Coordinates of C-alpha atoms (C1' of nucleotides) in Angstrom, one line a residue:
Chain F
M1 CA -0.1 0.1 -0.1
A2 CA 1.8 3.2 -1.0
V3 CA -0.8 5.8 -0.3
K4 CA 0.4 8.1 2.8
T5 CA -2.2 10.1 4.9
N6 CA -0.7 13.4 3.6
G7 CA -2.3 12.2 0.0
T8 CA 1.0 11.3 -1.6
L9 CA 2.2 7.8 -2.8
E10 CA 5.3 6.2 -2.1
Y11 CA 6.8 3.5 -3.9
D12 CA 9.9 0.9 -3.6
A13 CA 11.5 2.3 -7.1
K14 CA 13.2 -0.7 -7.8
G15 CA 16.1 1.2 -9.5
L16 CA 13.7 3.3 -11.8
D17 CA 15.4 6.4 -12.9
L18 CA 12.9 9.2 -14.1
Q19 CA 15.2 11.2 -16.1
Q20 CA 16.1 8.4 -18.4
T21 CA 12.6 6.8 -18.5
L22 CA 10.5 9.9 -19.0
F23 CA 12.9 11.5 -21.6
C24 CA 14.0 8.5 -23.8
G25 CA 11.4 9.3 -26.4
Q26 CA 8.5 6.8 -25.6
S27 CA 6.3 9.6 -23.7
F28 CA 5.8 13.3 -24.4
V29 CA 3.6 14.2 -21.7
W30 CA 6.5 15.0 -19.0
R31 CA 7.8 18.1 -18.2
Q32 CA 11.0 18.6 -15.8
C33 CA 10.1 21.2 -13.1
G34 CA 12.0 24.1 -12.3
P35 CA 15.8 24.8 -11.4
Q36 CA 14.5 24.6 -7.5
T37 CA 13.3 20.9 -8.0
P38 CA 15.4 19.5 -10.9
N39 CA 14.6 16.0 -10.0
E40 CA 10.9 16.2 -10.0
Y41 CA 8.7 15.9 -13.0
K42 CA 5.2 16.9 -13.9
G43 CA 2.9 14.8 -15.8
V44 CA -0.4 13.7 -16.7
A45 CA -2.0 10.3 -17.6
A46 CA -5.5 9.4 -17.8
G47 CA -6.7 12.4 -16.4
R48 CA -4.3 12.0 -13.5
A49 CA -1.6 14.8 -12.8
V50 CA 1.3 14.7 -10.7
L51 CA 4.6 15.5 -9.6
A52 CA 7.1 12.8 -9.7
G53 CA 10.3 12.5 -8.0
C54 CA 12.9 9.7 -6.9
Q55 CA 14.8 10.2 -3.5
G56 CA 17.4 7.3 -3.3
N57 CA 15.2 4.1 -4.0
V58 CA 11.9 5.7 -3.2
L59 CA 9.4 6.9 -6.1
R60 CA 7.3 9.7 -4.7
L61 CA 4.1 10.9 -6.6
R62 CA 2.5 13.8 -5.2
P63 CA -0.8 15.7 -6.5
L64 CA -0.2 19.0 -8.4
E65 CA -1.6 22.3 -7.3
G66 CA -5.2 22.1 -7.6
S67 CA -5.9 18.6 -7.7
G68 CA -7.0 16.6 -5.0
P69 CA -5.0 14.0 -2.5
L70 CA -4.1 10.9 -4.6
T71 CA -6.0 7.7 -4.0
R72 CA -6.0 3.8 -3.9
Q73 CA -7.2 4.0 -7.8
D74 CA -4.2 6.4 -8.2
D75 CA -2.0 3.8 -6.4
A76 CA -2.7 0.9 -8.5
F77 CA -2.5 3.0 -11.7
W78 CA 1.0 4.7 -11.2
A79 CA 2.3 1.4 -10.2
H80 CA 1.4 -0.1 -13.2
Y81 CA 2.2 2.8 -15.3
F82 CA 6.0 3.1 -14.1
A83 CA 6.2 -0.7 -14.5
L84 CA 6.8 -1.3 -10.9
D85 CA 4.8 -4.4 -11.0
E86 CA 7.7 -6.1 -13.7
D87 CA 10.4 -7.9 -12.6
Y88 CA 13.3 -6.0 -14.0
E89 CA 15.8 -7.8 -11.9
M90 CA 15.1 -11.0 -13.7
L91 CA 14.9 -9.1 -17.2
H92 CA 18.8 -7.5 -16.6
S93 CA 20.2 -10.8 -15.6
R94 CA 18.5 -12.0 -19.0
F95 CA 20.1 -9.3 -20.8
A96 CA 23.5 -9.7 -19.0
R97 CA 24.0 -13.0 -20.7
S98 CA 24.8 -10.8 -24.0
A99 CA 28.2 -8.8 -23.7
R100 CA 26.3 -6.1 -25.7
L101 CA 23.2 -5.9 -23.9
H102 CA 25.1 -6.2 -20.7
T103 CA 26.5 -2.5 -21.8
C104 CA 22.7 -1.2 -22.4
V105 CA 22.0 -2.6 -18.8
R106 CA 24.9 -1.2 -17.2
E107 CA 24.3 2.4 -18.7
Y108 CA 20.6 2.6 -18.8
A109 CA 19.5 0.2 -16.1
G110 CA 16.9 2.6 -14.8
I111 CA 14.7 2.7 -17.9
R112 CA 11.2 1.3 -17.8
V113 CA 8.9 0.6 -20.5
L114 CA 5.9 2.5 -19.6
N115 CA 2.4 1.4 -19.5
Q116 CA 0.7 4.4 -21.2
P117 CA -3.3 4.8 -21.9
F118 CA -4.3 3.5 -25.1
F119 CA -5.7 6.6 -27.1
E120 CA -3.3 9.1 -25.8
T121 CA -0.3 7.1 -26.7
L122 CA -2.2 6.5 -30.2
L123 CA -2.8 10.3 -30.8
C124 CA 1.1 10.9 -29.5
F125 CA 2.5 8.5 -32.0
I126 CA 0.5 9.6 -34.8
I127 CA 1.8 13.4 -34.3
S128 CA 5.4 11.8 -33.7
Q129 CA 5.5 10.8 -37.6
N130 CA 8.1 12.5 -39.7
N131 CA 8.4 15.0 -36.8
H132 CA 11.0 16.2 -34.1
I133 CA 10.8 15.6 -30.5
P134 CA 10.5 19.1 -29.3
R135 CA 7.5 19.7 -31.9
I136 CA 5.6 16.6 -31.0
V137 CA 5.6 18.0 -27.2
G138 CA 4.6 21.4 -28.8
I139 CA 1.6 19.8 -30.6
V140 CA 0.7 17.4 -27.7
E141 CA 0.4 20.4 -25.4
R142 CA -1.9 22.4 -27.7
L143 CA -3.9 19.4 -28.4
C144 CA -4.7 19.2 -24.5
Q145 CA -5.0 22.9 -24.0
A146 CA -7.5 23.2 -26.9
F147 CA -9.6 20.0 -26.2
G148 CA -8.6 18.5 -22.8
P149 CA -10.2 18.6 -19.5
V150 CA -8.9 21.2 -17.1
L151 CA -7.3 19.6 -14.0
G152 CA -5.8 22.5 -12.7
P153 CA -4.5 26.0 -13.0
G154 CA -2.9 25.8 -16.4
L155 CA -3.0 22.1 -16.3
Y156 CA -5.0 20.1 -18.9
G157 CA -5.5 16.3 -19.5
F158 CA -6.0 14.3 -22.8
P159 CA -9.2 14.9 -24.7
P160 CA -11.4 11.9 -24.4
A161 CA -11.8 10.1 -28.3
D162 CA -15.6 11.6 -28.3
V163 CA -14.7 15.0 -27.4
L164 CA -11.9 15.1 -30.2
A165 CA -14.1 13.2 -32.7
K166 CA -16.5 16.3 -32.7
A167 CA -13.7 18.8 -33.8
T168 CA -13.3 19.9 -37.5
L169 CA -10.0 20.1 -39.4
Q170 CA -10.4 23.8 -38.9
G171 CA -10.7 23.6 -35.2
L172 CA -7.3 21.5 -35.2
A173 CA -5.5 24.0 -37.0
P174 CA -4.2 26.0 -34.0
L175 CA -2.3 22.7 -33.2
R176 CA -0.2 23.5 -35.9
A177 CA 0.0 19.4 -36.6
G178 CA 0.0 19.9 -40.5
F179 CA -1.1 16.7 -42.4
R180 CA -1.4 14.6 -39.3
A181 CA -4.5 16.7 -38.0
K182 CA -6.8 14.6 -40.5
Y183 CA -5.3 11.3 -39.0
L184 CA -6.0 12.6 -35.3
L185 CA -9.5 13.0 -36.5
D186 CA -9.8 9.8 -37.8
A187 CA -8.3 8.0 -34.9
A188 CA -10.9 10.1 -32.4
E189 CA -13.6 8.9 -34.7
Q190 CA -12.5 5.3 -34.8
V191 CA -12.4 4.9 -31.2
A192 CA -15.2 7.3 -30.3
S193 CA -17.6 4.8 -32.7
G194 CA -16.0 1.8 -31.0
T195 CA -14.7 0.4 -34.5
I196 CA -11.3 0.5 -32.7
D197 CA -11.8 -0.7 -29.3
E198 CA -9.0 -1.2 -26.6
Q199 CA -10.3 -4.2 -25.0
T200 CA -10.8 -5.9 -28.1
L201 CA -7.2 -5.1 -29.2
R202 CA -5.9 -6.6 -26.0
A203 CA -7.6 -10.0 -26.4
L204 CA -6.4 -10.2 -30.1
P205 CA -3.2 -11.9 -31.2
T206 CA -0.5 -9.1 -31.8
D207 CA -0.5 -9.5 -35.4
E208 CA -4.2 -9.1 -35.7
A209 CA -4.2 -6.2 -33.2
R210 CA -1.5 -4.6 -35.4
R211 CA -3.7 -4.9 -38.6
Q212 CA -6.7 -3.3 -36.7
L213 CA -4.9 -0.4 -35.5
M214 CA -3.5 0.1 -39.1
R215 CA -7.1 0.5 -40.3
I216 CA -6.7 4.1 -38.7
K217 CA -5.5 6.6 -41.6
G218 CA -2.0 7.7 -40.7
V219 CA -1.2 4.5 -38.5
G220 CA 1.6 2.2 -40.3
P221 CA 3.6 -0.5 -38.8
K222 CA 5.7 2.1 -36.8
V223 CA 2.9 3.7 -35.1
A224 CA 1.1 0.8 -34.7
D225 CA 4.3 -1.3 -33.0
C226 CA 5.0 2.0 -30.5
V227 CA 1.0 1.7 -29.5
L228 CA 1.3 -2.0 -29.0
L229 CA 4.4 -1.7 -27.2
Y230 CA 3.9 1.4 -25.1
A231 CA -0.1 0.9 -24.4
L232 CA -1.0 -2.5 -25.1
G233 CA 1.6 -4.3 -23.1
R234 CA 3.0 -6.2 -26.2
R235 CA 6.9 -6.5 -25.4
E236 CA 7.5 -8.7 -28.1
V237 CA 7.0 -6.1 -30.7
A238 CA 9.7 -3.4 -31.8
P239 CA 9.2 -0.2 -32.8
M240 CA 11.7 -0.3 -35.8
D241 CA 12.5 3.3 -36.4
V242 CA 15.3 4.7 -38.1
W243 CA 17.4 4.9 -35.0
M244 CA 16.4 1.5 -33.8
K245 CA 17.4 0.0 -37.2
R246 CA 21.0 1.8 -36.8
A247 CA 21.3 0.8 -33.1
M248 CA 20.2 -3.0 -34.3
K249 CA 22.6 -2.8 -37.1
A250 CA 25.6 -1.7 -35.1
L251 CA 24.8 -3.9 -31.8
F252 CA 23.6 -7.1 -33.7
P253 CA 24.9 -7.2 -37.3
K254 CA 23.9 -10.8 -37.2
G255 CA 20.6 -10.2 -35.6
M256 CA 19.2 -10.3 -32.3
P257 CA 20.7 -13.0 -30.1
A258 CA 18.6 -15.8 -28.9
C259 CA 19.2 -14.6 -25.2
A260 CA 17.2 -11.2 -25.7
K261 CA 14.0 -13.1 -27.5
G262 CA 10.9 -12.6 -25.7
A263 CA 12.1 -9.2 -24.0
E264 CA 12.8 -7.3 -27.2
G265 CA 10.7 -4.5 -26.3
I266 CA 12.4 -3.8 -23.2
A267 CA 15.9 -4.6 -24.7
Q268 CA 15.3 -2.1 -27.6
Q269 CA 14.2 0.6 -25.5
Y270 CA 17.8 0.3 -24.1
I271 CA 19.1 0.0 -27.4
F272 CA 17.2 3.1 -28.5
C273 CA 18.7 5.3 -25.7
W274 CA 22.0 3.8 -26.5
A275 CA 21.7 4.9 -30.1
R276 CA 20.5 8.3 -29.3
Q277 CA 23.8 9.0 -27.3
N278 CA 26.2 7.1 -29.3
L279 CA 24.9 7.1 -33.0
Q280 CA 23.5 10.8 -33.1
A281 CA 27.2 11.8 -32.3
G282 CA 29.2 9.4 -34.4
S283 CA 27.0 8.9 -37.6
Chain V
dT1 C1' 18.2 29.6 -45.0
dG2 C1' 17.7 25.3 -46.0
dC3 C1' 17.8 20.6 -44.5
dC4 C1' 15.3 17.0 -42.7
dA5 C1' 12.4 14.6 -38.8
dG6 C1' 11.2 8.5 -34.2
dG7 C1' 6.1 7.7 -41.4
dC8 C1' 2.4 7.4 -43.9
dA9 C1' -0.8 7.6 -48.1
dT10 C1' -1.0 8.0 -52.9
dC11 C1' 0.7 7.7 -57.1
dT12 C1' 3.1 5.2 -60.9
dA13 C1' 5.4 1.8 -63.7
Chain M
dT1 C1' 4.0 -5.0 -55.8
dA2 C1' 7.7 -2.1 -55.2
dG3 C1' 9.8 2.3 -55.5
dA4 C1' 9.1 7.3 -55.9
dT5 C1' 7.2 11.4 -54.2
dG6 C1' 4.5 14.6 -51.4
dC7 C1' 2.9 16.0 -47.1
dA8 C1' 2.9 20.7 -43.0
dT9 C1' 5.5 22.7 -40.0
dG10 C1' 9.3 24.2 -37.2
dG11 C1' 13.5 22.5 -34.9
dC12 C1' 18.6 23.1 -35.9

DNA sequence: TGCCAGGCATCTA
DNA sequence: TAGATGCATGGC
């Protein structure tokens, strides 16, 4: 039980590194707090707004100004969001069987693959296509401000699908999302109408779930795999973007070693971060 | 100032 | 069916 009497949540962080996890490119909804609290981050997911910080091996979440105390429902939600229910110690020991993966584990041991809300993740990765991370963050912010619920002073959540589905292309123009605006509308319409249903996707085999996701305009293999990995808990898929391909080629010229099979999602999250630091500078 | 980005849809051969 | 091209916008 992580709920404290002062309305905060405290967890055994189990080695979680917030900086590595929140800013390695799997989520676009977290912001670093001011210079006074450099190790604290504010974020919103599923209409829940928190300040998150790690002290030693304690992950502490507290409500943002204007939102109420955190509850038992928040407790379960955030524990799963930060993957505190996954056995990373076991995964690390599996990765360590490969010399190269061992390096990834050593450098990025604190990275967790987050379990993010489905519709939010879908929108974020539609926005991400052919785009830069700073601009993705900006578009997401404007999307929430324009269509999301007010959670506190200057604080907005993601718009629900039915709200966004009622918007028009003209209405989305201030987001400056470019050609992606029509894709956002199609995603919202299909989710709002039930054509795309999260629970149905969860029950489907991964390949079929991917096919269903790709019926949304603007969702191809890359975006679908990101949604499968980050929102639907499919750890066997890989978001094979440019960096990933480069990293895979650099790390595993003869293919992924057998020891990493079954955990590629997490392994590749490590590789992704390794690639961002090492390949960006060197290639 | 111009290239190009964590893709995808559409067109053409 | 595979390869080429255009897309909106803005970061760098």
